[in-house]
Coordinates of C-alpha atoms in Angstrom, one line a residue:
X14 CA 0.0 0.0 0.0
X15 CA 2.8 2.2 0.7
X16 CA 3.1 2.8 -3.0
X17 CA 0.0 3.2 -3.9
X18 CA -0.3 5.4 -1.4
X19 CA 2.5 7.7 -3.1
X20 CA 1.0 7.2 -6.1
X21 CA -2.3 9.1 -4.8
X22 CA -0.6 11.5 -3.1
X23 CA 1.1 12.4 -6.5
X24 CA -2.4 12.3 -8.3
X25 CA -3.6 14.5 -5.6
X26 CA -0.9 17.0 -5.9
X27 CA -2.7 18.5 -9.2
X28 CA -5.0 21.5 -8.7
X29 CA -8.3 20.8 -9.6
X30 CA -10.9 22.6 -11.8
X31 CA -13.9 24.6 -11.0
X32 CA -16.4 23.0 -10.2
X33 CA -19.2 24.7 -12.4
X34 CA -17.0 22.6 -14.6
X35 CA -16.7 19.1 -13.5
X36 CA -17.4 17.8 -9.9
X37 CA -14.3 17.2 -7.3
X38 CA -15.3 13.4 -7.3
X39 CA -15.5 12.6 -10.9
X40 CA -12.1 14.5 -11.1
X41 CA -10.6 12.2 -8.6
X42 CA -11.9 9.0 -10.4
X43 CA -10.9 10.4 -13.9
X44 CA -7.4 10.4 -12.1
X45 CA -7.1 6.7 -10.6
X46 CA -8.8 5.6 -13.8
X47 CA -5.9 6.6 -16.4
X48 CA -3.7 5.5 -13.9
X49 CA -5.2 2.5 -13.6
X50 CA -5.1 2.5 -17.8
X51 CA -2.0 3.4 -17.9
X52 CA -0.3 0.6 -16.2
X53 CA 0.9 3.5 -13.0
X54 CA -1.5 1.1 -10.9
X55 CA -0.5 -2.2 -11.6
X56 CA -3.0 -5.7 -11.3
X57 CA -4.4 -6.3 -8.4
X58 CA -2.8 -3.3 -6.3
X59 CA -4.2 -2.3 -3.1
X60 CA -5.4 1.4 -3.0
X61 CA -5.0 3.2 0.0
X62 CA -7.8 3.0 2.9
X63 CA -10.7 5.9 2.2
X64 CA -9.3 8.2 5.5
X65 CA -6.0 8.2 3.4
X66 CA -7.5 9.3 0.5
X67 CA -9.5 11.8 1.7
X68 CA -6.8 13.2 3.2
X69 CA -4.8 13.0 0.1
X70 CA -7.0 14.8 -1.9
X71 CA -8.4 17.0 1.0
X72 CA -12.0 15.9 0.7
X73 CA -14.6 13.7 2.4
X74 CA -14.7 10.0 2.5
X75 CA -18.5 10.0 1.0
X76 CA -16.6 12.1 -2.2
X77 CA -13.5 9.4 -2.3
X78 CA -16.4 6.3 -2.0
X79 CA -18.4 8.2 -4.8
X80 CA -15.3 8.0 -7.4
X81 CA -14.6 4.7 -6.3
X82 CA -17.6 3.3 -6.4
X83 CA -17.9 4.4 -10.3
X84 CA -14.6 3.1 -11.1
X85 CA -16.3 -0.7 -9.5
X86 CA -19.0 -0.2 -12.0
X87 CA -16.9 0.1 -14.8
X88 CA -14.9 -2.5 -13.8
X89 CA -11.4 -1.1 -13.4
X90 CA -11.6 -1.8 -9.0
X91 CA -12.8 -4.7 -6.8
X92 CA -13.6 -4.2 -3.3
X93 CA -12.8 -7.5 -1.2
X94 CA -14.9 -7.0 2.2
X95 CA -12.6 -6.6 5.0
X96 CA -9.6 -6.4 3.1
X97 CA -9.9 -3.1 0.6
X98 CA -10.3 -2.1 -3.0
X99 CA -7.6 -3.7 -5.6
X100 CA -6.9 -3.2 -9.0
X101 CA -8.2 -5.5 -11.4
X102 CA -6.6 -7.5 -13.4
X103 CA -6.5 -7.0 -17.0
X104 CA -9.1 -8.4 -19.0
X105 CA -8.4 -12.4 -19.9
X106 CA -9.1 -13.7 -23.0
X107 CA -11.8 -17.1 -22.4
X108 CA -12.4 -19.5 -25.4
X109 CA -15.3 -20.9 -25.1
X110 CA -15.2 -24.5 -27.0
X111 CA -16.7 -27.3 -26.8
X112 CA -15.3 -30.6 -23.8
X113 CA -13.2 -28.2 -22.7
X114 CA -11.9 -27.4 -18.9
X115 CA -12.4 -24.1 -17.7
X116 CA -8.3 -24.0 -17.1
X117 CA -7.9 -25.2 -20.9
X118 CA -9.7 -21.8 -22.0
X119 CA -7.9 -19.2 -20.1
X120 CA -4.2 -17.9 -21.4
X121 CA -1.6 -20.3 -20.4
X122 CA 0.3 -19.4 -17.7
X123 CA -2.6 -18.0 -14.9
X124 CA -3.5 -19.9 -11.8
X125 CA -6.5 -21.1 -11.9
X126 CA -8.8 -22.0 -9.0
X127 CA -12.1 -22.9 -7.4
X128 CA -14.4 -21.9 -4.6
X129 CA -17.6 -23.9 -4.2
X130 CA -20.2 -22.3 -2.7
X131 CA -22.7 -25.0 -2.3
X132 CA -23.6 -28.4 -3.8
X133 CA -27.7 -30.0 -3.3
X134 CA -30.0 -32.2 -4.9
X135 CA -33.0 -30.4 -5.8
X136 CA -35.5 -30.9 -8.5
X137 CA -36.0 -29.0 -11.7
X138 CA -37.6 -25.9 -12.4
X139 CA -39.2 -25.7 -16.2
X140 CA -36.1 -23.9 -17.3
X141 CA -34.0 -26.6 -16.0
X142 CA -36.2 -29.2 -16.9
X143 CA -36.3 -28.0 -20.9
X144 CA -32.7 -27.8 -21.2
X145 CA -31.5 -31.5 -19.7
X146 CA -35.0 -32.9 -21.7
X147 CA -35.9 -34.2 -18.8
X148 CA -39.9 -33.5 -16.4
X149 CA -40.2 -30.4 -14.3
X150 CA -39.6 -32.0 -10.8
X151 CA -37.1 -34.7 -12.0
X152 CA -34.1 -34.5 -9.6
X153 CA -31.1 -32.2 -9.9
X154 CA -27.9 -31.8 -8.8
X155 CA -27.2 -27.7 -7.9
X156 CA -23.9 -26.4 -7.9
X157 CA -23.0 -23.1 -7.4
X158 CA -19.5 -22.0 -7.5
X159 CA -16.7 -19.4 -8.5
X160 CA -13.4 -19.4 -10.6
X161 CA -10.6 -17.7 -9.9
X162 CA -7.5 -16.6 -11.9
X163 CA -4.4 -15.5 -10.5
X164 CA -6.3 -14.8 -7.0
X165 CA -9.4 -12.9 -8.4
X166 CA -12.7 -13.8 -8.4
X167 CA -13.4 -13.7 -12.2
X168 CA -16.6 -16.2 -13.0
X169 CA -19.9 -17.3 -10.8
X170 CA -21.5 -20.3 -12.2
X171 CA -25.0 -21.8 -11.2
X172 CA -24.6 -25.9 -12.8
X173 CA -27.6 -28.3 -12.9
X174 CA -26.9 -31.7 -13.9
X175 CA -29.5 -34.7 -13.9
X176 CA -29.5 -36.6 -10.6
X177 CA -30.0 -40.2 -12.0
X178 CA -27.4 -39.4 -14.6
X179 CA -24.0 -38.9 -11.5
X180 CA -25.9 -40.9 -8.6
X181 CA -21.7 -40.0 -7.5
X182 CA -21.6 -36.9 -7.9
X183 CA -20.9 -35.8 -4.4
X184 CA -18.2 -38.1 -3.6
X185 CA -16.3 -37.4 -6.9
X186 CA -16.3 -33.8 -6.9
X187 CA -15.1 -34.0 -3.0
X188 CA -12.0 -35.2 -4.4
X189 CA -11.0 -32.4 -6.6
X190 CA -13.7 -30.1 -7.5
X191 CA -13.4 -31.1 -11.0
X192 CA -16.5 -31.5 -13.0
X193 CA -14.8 -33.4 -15.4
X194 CA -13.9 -35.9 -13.1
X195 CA -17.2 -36.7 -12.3
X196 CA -17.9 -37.3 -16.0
X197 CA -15.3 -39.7 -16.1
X198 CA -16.5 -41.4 -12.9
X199 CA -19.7 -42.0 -14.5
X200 CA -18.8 -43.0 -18.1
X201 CA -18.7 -39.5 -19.7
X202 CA -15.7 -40.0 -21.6
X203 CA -16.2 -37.1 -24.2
X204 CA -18.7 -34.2 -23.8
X205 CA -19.5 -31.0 -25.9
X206 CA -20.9 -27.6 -25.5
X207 CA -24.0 -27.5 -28.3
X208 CA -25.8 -24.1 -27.4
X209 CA -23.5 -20.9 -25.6
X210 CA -25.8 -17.6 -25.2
X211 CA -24.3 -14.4 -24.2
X212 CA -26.2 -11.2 -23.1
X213 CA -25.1 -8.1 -20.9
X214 CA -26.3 -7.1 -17.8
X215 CA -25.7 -5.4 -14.3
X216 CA -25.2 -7.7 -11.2
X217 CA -27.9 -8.5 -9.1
X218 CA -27.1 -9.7 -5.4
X219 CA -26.1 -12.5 -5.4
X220 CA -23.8 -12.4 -8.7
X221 CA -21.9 -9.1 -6.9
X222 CA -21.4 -10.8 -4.0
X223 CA -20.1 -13.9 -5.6
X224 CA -17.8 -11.9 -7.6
X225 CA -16.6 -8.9 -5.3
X226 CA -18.7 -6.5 -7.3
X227 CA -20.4 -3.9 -6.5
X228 CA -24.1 -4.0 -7.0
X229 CA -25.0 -3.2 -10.8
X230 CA -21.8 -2.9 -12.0
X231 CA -21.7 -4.4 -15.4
X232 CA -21.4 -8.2 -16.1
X233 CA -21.8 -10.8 -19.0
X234 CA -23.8 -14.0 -18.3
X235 CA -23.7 -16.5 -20.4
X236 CA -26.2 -19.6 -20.3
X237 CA -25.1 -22.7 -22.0
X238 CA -25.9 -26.4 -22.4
X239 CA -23.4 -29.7 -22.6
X240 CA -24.2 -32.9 -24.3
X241 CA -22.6 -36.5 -23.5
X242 CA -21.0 -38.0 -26.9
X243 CA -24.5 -39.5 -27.4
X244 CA -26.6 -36.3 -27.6
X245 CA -27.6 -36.6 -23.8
X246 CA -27.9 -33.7 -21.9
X247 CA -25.7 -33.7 -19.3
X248 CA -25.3 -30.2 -17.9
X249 CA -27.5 -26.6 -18.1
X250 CA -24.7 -23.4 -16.6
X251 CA -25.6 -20.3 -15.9
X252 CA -22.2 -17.8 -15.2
X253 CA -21.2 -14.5 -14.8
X254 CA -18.3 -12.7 -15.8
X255 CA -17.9 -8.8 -14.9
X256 CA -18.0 -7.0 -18.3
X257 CA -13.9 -5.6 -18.3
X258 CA -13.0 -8.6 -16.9
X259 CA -13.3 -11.2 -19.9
X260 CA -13.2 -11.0 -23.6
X261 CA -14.9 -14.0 -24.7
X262 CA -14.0 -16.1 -28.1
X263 CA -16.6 -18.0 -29.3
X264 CA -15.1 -21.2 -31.3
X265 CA -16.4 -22.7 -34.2
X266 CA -17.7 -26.3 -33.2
X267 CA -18.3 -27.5 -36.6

């Protein structure tokens, strides 16, 4: 933090404008954000506590949480509760293709790594229920979980998979969070993607708090269904990305 901390004190230094021109906070978050843009705040840096900035900058804490909080919506900062406001890391490129891991999609070289959130048997919803071809009611498996790359939360995915399809699912997954294993566990061998849909949003609840956001900051969510070799359908995700945090690459599966 002590550099950061230098860093804003330097940003601060600069007089600002009127302002009947532009308003003290927006001035402030136009600041951090080229900073942030232009590499002077790296990844993942720590910004100094709000009572530093203010001080800094020689305003309130309510005008320093007003810049930051824009910055969150577009993306640029994360707020980890309890711990402060980071940097985000630059945007990863995801391929999306078809029997592949999420680690196989992401640029070699990150970390990759897993936080479950919860795992239930349930029953289908009619959403559910249409994409796995199988009766509203018919039991589930729920799994709700996040990704992480290189430390930061990054994807939030809601999975259903058929219940009497992985009557194992629990146990396997125990041993290494790994989807894929369970396949295999099972007799999945091979598996595709055959539908990906993408659409834009801003977080709701739960997805910010899954992914360190702050509420309605922009996010893509992407709803997509897996098939066994077979044609069965063996998996309907929902996920969430933030918006700056991803550029997707569709590939072709033909």
């Amino acid at each position: 933090m002590a550099d950061t901390l230098v860093l804003i004190t330097a940003l601060a230094a600069r007089p600002f404008r009127a302002q009947n021109e532009i308003s003290i906070w927006q001035q402030i978050a136009d600041r951090i954000e080229a900073a942030c843009l232009d590499g002077r705040l790296g990844s993942m840096d720590r910004l100094p506590g709000e009572n530093h900035m203010a001080e800094a900058f020689g305003v309130t804490r309510v005008t320093i949480r007003r810049a930051l909080t824009q910055l969150q919506h577009k993306g640029l900062l994360q707020a980890r509760k309890g711990v402060g406001v980071f940097v985000r890391p630059v945007p990863l490129k995801y391929s999306v293709d078809h029997g592949k891991h999420f680690a196989d999609g992401i640029e070699g070289g990150a970390v990759i790594g897993t936080r479950t959130i919860s795992l239930i048997r349930n029953v289908a919803n009619g959403d559910e229920a249409k994409a796995l071809s199988i009766e509203i009611g018919a039991p589930v498996i729920r799994l709700l979980r996040t990704r992480l790359v290189n430390d930061a939360t990054v994807y939030s995915s809601d999975k259903v998979f058929p219940g009497r399809l992985f009557q194992a699912f629990e146990t396997e997954y125990a041993l290494r969070e790994s989807v894929r294993d369970v396949y295999l566990a099972h007799g999945v061998a091979d598996y595709r993607r055959v539908e990906t849909r993408v659409s834009g949003g801003f977080a709701l609840p739960q997805e910010a708090e899954a992914l360190g956001l702050t509420l309605h900051t922009p996010v893509l969510r992407s709803v997509a269904i897996n098939t066994a070799a077979d044609g069965t359908p063996i998996e309907f995700n929902r996920g969430t990305w933030p918006l700056t945090a991803v550029e997707l690459v569709l590939k072709n599966q033909e």
